[in-house]
XYZ file of N, CA, C and O in Angstrom:
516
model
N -20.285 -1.075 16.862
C -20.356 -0.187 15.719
C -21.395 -0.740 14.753
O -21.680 -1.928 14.603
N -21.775 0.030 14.290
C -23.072 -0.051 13.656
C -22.759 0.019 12.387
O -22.531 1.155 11.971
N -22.672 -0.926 11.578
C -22.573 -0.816 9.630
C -23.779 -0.259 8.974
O -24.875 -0.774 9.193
N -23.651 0.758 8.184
C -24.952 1.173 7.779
C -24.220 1.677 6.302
O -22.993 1.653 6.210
N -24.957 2.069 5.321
C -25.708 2.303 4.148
C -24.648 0.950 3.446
O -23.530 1.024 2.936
N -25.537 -0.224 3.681
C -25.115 -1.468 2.781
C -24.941 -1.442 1.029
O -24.955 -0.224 0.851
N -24.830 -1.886 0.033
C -25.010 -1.430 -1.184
C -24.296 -2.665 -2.080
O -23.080 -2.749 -2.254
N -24.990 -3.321 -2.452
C -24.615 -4.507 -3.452
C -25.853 -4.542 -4.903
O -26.805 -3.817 -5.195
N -25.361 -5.522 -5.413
C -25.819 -5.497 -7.026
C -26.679 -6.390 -7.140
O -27.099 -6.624 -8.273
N -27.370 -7.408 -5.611
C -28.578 -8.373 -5.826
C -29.392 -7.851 -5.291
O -29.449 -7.614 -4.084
N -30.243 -7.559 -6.208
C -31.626 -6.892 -5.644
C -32.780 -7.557 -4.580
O -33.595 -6.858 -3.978
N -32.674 -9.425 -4.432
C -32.852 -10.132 -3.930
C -32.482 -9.739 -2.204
O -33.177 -9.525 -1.211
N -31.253 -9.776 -2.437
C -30.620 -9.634 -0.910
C -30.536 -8.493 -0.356
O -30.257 -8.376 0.838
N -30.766 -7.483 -1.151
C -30.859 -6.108 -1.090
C -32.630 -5.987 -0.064
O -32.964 -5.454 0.994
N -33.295 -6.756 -1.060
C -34.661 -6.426 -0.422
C -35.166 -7.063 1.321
O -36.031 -6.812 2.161
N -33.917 -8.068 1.134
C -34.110 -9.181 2.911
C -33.363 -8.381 3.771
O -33.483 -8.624 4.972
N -32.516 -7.358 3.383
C -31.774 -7.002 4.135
C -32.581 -5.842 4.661
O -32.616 -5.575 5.862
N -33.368 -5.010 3.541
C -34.375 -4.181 4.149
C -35.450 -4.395 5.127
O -35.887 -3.558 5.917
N -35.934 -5.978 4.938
C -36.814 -6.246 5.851
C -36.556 -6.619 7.271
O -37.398 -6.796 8.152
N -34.933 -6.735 7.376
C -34.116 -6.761 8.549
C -33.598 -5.405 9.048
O -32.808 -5.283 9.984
N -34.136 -4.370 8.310
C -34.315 -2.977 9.287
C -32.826 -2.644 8.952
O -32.245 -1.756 9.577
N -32.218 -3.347 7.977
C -30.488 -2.630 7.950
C -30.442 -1.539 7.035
O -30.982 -1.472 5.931
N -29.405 -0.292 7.888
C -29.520 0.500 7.163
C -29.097 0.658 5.352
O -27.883 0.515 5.209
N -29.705 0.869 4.249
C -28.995 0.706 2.670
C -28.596 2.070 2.231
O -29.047 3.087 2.758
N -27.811 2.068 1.335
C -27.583 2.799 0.224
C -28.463 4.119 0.115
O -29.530 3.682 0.545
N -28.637 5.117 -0.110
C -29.475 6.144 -0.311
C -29.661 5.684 -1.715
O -30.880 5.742 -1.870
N -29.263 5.367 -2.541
C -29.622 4.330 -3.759
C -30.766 3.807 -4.109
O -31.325 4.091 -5.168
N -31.214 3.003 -3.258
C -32.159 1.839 -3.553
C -33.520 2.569 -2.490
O -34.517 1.894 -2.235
N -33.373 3.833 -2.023
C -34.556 4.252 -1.716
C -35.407 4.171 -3.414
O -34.864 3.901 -4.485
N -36.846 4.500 -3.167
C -37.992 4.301 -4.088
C -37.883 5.144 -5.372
O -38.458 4.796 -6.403
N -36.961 6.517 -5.273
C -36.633 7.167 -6.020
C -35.526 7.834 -6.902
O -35.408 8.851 -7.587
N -34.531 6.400 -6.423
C -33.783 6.525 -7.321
C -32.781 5.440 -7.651
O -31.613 5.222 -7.332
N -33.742 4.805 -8.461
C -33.572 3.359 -9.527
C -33.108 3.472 -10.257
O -32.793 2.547 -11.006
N -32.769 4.860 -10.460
C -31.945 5.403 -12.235
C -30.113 5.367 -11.744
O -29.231 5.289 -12.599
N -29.831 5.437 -10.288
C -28.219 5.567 -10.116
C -27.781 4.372 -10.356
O -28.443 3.399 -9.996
N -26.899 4.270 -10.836
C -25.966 2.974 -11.322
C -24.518 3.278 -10.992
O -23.820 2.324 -11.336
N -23.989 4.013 -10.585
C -22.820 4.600 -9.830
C -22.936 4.977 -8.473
O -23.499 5.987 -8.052
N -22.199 3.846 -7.627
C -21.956 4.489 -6.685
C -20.140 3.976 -6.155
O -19.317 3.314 -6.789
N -20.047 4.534 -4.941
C -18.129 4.994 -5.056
C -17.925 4.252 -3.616
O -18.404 4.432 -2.496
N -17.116 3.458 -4.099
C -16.661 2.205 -2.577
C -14.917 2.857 -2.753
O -14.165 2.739 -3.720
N -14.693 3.509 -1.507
C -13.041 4.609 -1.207
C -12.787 5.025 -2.535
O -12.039 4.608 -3.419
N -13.550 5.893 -2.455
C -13.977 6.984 -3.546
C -13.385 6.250 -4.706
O -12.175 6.476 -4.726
N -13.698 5.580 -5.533
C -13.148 4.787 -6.781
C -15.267 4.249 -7.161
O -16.114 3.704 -6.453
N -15.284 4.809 -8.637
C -16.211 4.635 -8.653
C -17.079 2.928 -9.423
O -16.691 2.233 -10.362
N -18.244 2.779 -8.570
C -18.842 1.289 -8.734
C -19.948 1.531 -9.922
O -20.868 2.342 -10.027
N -19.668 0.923 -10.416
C -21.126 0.437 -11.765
C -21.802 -0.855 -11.090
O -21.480 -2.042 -11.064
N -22.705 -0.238 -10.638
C -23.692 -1.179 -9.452
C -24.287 -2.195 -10.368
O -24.244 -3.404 -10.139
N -24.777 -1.719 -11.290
C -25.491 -2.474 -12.336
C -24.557 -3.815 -13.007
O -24.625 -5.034 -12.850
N -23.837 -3.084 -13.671
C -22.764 -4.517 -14.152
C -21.340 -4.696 -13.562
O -20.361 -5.158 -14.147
N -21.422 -4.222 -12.238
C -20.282 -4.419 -11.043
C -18.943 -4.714 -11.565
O -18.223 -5.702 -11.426
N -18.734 -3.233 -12.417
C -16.914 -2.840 -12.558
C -16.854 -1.742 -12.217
O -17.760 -0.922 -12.369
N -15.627 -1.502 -11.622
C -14.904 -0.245 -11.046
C -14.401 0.456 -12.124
O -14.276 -0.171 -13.176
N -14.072 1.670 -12.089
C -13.903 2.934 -13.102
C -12.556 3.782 -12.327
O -12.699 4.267 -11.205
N -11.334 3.873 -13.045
C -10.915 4.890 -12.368
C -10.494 6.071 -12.934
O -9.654 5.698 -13.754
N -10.563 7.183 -12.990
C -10.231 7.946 -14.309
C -8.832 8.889 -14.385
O -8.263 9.694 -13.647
N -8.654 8.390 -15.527
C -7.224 9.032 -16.044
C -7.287 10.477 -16.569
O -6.280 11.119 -16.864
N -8.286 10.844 -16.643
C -8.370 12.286 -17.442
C -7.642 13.260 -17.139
O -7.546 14.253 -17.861
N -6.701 13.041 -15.442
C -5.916 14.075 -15.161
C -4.917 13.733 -15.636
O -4.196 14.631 -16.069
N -4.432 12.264 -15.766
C -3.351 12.374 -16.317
C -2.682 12.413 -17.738
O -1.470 12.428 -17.954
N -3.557 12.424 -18.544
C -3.806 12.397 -20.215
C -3.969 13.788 -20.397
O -4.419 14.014 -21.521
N -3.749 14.967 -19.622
C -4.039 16.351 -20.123
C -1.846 16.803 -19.956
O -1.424 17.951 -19.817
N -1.248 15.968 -20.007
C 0.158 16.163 -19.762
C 0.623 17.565 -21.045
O 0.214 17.454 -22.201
N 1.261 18.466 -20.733
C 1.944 19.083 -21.801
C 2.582 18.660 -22.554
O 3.640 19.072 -22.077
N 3.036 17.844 -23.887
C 4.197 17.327 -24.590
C 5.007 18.511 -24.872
O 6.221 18.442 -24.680
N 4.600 19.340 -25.206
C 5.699 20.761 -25.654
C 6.911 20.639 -24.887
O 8.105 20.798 -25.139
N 6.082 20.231 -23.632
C 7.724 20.582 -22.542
C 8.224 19.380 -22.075
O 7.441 18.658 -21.456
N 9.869 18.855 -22.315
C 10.272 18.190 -21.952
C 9.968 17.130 -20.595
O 9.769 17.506 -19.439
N 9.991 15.857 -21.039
C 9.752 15.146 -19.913
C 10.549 14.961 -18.518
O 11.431 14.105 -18.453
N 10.372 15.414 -17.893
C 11.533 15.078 -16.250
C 11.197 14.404 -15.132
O 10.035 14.049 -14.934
N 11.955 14.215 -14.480
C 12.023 13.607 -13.351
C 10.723 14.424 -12.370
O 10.017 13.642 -11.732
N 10.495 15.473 -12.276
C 9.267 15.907 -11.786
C 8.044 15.413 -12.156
O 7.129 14.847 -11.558
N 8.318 15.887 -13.683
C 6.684 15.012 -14.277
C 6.406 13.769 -14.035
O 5.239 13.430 -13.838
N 7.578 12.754 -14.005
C 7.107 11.137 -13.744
C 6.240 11.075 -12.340
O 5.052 10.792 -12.186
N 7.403 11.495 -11.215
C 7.030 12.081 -10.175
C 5.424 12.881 -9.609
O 4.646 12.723 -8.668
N 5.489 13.439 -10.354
C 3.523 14.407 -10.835
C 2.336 13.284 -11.038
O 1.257 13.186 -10.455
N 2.898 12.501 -12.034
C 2.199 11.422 -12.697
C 2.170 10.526 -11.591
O 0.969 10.268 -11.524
N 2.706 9.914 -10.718
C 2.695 9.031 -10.509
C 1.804 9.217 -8.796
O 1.213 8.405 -8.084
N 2.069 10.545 -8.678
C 1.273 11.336 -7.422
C -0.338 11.517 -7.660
O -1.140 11.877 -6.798
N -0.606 11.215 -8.906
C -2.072 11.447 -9.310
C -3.033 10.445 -9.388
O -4.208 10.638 -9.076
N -2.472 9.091 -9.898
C -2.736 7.982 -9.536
C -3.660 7.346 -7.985
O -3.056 6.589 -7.225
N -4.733 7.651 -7.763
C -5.340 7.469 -6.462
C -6.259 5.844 -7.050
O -7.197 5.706 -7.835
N -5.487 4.871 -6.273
C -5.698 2.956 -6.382
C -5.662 2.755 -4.923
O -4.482 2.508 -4.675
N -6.190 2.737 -4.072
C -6.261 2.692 -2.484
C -6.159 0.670 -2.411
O -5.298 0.150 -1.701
N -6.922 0.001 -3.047
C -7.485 -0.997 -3.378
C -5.902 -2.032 -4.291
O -5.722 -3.249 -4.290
N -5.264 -1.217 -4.776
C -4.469 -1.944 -5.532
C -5.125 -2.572 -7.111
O -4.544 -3.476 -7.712
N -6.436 -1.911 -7.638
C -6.693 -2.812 -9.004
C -5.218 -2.037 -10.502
O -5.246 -2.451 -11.662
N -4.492 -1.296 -10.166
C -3.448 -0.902 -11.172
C -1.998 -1.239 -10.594
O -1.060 -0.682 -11.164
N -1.791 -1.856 -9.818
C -0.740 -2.080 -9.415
C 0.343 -2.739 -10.325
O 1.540 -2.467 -10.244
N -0.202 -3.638 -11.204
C 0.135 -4.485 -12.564
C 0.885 -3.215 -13.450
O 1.999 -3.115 -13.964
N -0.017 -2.518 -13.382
C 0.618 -1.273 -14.476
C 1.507 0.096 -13.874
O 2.390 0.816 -14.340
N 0.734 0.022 -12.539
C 1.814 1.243 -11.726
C 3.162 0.561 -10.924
O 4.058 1.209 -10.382
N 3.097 -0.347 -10.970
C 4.960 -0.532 -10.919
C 5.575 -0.559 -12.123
O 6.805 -0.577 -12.085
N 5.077 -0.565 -13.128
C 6.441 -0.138 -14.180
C 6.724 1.333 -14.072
O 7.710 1.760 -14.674
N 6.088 2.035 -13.478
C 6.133 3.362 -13.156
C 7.242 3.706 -11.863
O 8.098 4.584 -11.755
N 6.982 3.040 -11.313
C 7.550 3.058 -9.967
C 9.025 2.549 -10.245
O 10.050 3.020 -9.750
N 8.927 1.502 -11.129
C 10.785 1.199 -11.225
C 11.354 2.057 -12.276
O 12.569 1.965 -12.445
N 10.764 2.784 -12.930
C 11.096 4.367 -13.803
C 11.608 4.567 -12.793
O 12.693 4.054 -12.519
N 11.066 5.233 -12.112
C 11.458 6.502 -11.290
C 12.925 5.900 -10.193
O 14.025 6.446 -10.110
N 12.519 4.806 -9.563
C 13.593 3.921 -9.210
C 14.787 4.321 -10.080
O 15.452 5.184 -9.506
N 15.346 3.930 -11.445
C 16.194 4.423 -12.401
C 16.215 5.734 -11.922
O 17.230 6.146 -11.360
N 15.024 6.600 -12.099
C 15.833 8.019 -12.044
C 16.447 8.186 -10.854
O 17.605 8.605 -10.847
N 15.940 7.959 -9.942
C 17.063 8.379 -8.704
C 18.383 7.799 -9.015
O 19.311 8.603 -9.106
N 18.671 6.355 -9.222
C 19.883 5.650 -9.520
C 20.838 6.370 -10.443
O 22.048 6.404 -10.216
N 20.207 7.012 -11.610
C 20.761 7.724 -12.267
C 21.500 9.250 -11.929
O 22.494 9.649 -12.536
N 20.751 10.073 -10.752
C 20.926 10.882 -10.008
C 20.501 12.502 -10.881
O 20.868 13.649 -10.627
N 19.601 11.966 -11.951
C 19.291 12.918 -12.450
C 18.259 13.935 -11.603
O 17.414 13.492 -10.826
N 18.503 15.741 -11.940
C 17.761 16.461 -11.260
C 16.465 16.247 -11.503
O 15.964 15.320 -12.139
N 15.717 17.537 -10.737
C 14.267 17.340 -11.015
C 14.256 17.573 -12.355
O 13.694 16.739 -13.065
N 14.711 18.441 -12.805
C 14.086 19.326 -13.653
C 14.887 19.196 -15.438
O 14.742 20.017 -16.343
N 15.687 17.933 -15.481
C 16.740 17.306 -15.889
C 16.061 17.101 -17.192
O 14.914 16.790 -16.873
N 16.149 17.107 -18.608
C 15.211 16.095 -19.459
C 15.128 14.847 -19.209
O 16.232 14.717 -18.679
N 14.647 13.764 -19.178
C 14.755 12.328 -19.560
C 15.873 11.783 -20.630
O 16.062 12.211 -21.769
N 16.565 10.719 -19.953
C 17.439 10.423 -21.216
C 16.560 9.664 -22.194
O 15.352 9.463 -22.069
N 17.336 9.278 -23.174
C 16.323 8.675 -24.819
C 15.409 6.676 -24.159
O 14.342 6.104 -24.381
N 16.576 6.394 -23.402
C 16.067 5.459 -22.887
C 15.141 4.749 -21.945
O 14.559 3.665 -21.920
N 15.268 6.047 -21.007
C 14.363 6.100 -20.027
C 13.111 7.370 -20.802
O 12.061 7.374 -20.159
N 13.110 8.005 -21.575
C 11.871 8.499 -21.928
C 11.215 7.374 -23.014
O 10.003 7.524 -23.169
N 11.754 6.405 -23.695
C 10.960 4.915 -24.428
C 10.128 4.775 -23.683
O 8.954 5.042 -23.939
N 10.598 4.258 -22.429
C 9.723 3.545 -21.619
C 9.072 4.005 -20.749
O 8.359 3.289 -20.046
N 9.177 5.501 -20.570
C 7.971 6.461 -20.094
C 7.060 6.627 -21.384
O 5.834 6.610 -21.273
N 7.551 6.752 -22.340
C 6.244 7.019 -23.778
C 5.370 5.617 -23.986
O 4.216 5.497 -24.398
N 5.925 5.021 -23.736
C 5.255 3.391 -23.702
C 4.238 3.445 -22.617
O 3.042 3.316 -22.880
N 4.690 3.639 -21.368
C 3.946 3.416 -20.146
C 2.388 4.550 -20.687
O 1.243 4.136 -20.867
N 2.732 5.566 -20.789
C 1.845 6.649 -21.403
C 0.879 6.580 -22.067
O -0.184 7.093 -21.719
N 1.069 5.798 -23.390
C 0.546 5.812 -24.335
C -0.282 4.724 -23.865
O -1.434 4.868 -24.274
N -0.056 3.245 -22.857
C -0.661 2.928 -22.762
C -2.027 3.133 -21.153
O -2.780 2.353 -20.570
N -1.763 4.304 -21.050
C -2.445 4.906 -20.059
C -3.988 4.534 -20.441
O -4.441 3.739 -19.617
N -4.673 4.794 -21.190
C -5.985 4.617 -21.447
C -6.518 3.284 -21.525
O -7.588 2.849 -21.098
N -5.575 2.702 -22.152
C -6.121 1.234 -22.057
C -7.132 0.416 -20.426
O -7.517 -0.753 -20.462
């Protein structure tokens, strides 16, 4: 099997690797020096100063009007795409939520009790961070 479109952040090794005929990046062709994003299992790379990005924007558009439930944690926690594991730190406090809710045996569609919605508003709020 043949590895092809290589893609790293040393331009050095980038250029030996070209002269070794390996296939690169559609990137680092001649015309386009301006991309600085590219996506290693679809999670996106800042080639330039090599940090990963993952975006929350789907999950920060939540309705507050409508009560929180056992679906929505559920919703939330289905949206979350970390193939890699870099949120795992923060998506198991999520995961032992929901753990509680089953234990609790609340329905889907159930409100949240006062205690278990704390620590869903906590988890939430610190979503952006």
């Amino acid at each position: 099997m043949t590895l092809r479109k290589w893609n790293l952040n040393d331009q050095t090794l980038m250029r030996t690797w070209k002269g070794e005929d390996l296939e690169l990046h559609p990137r680092h062709s001649e015309h386009s020096s301006q991309i600085i994003l590219s996506k290693v299992l679809r999670i996106p790379w800042n080639v330039v100063h090599d940090y990963f990005t993952i975006d929350v924007k789907g999950l920060m558009k939540l309705d507050k009007s409508k009560p929180i439930t056992k679906r929505t944690v559920l919703q939330s926690a289905g949206k979350i795409y970390d193939p890699v594991g870099f949120l795992s730190p923060y998506t198991i406090s999520l995961k032992c939520l929901l753990q509680e809710l089953w234990l609790q045996k609340l329905a889907w569609d159930d409100e949240l009790p006062p205690d278990i919605n704390a620590i869903w508003s906590q988890w939430w709020s610190e979503l952006p961070l």
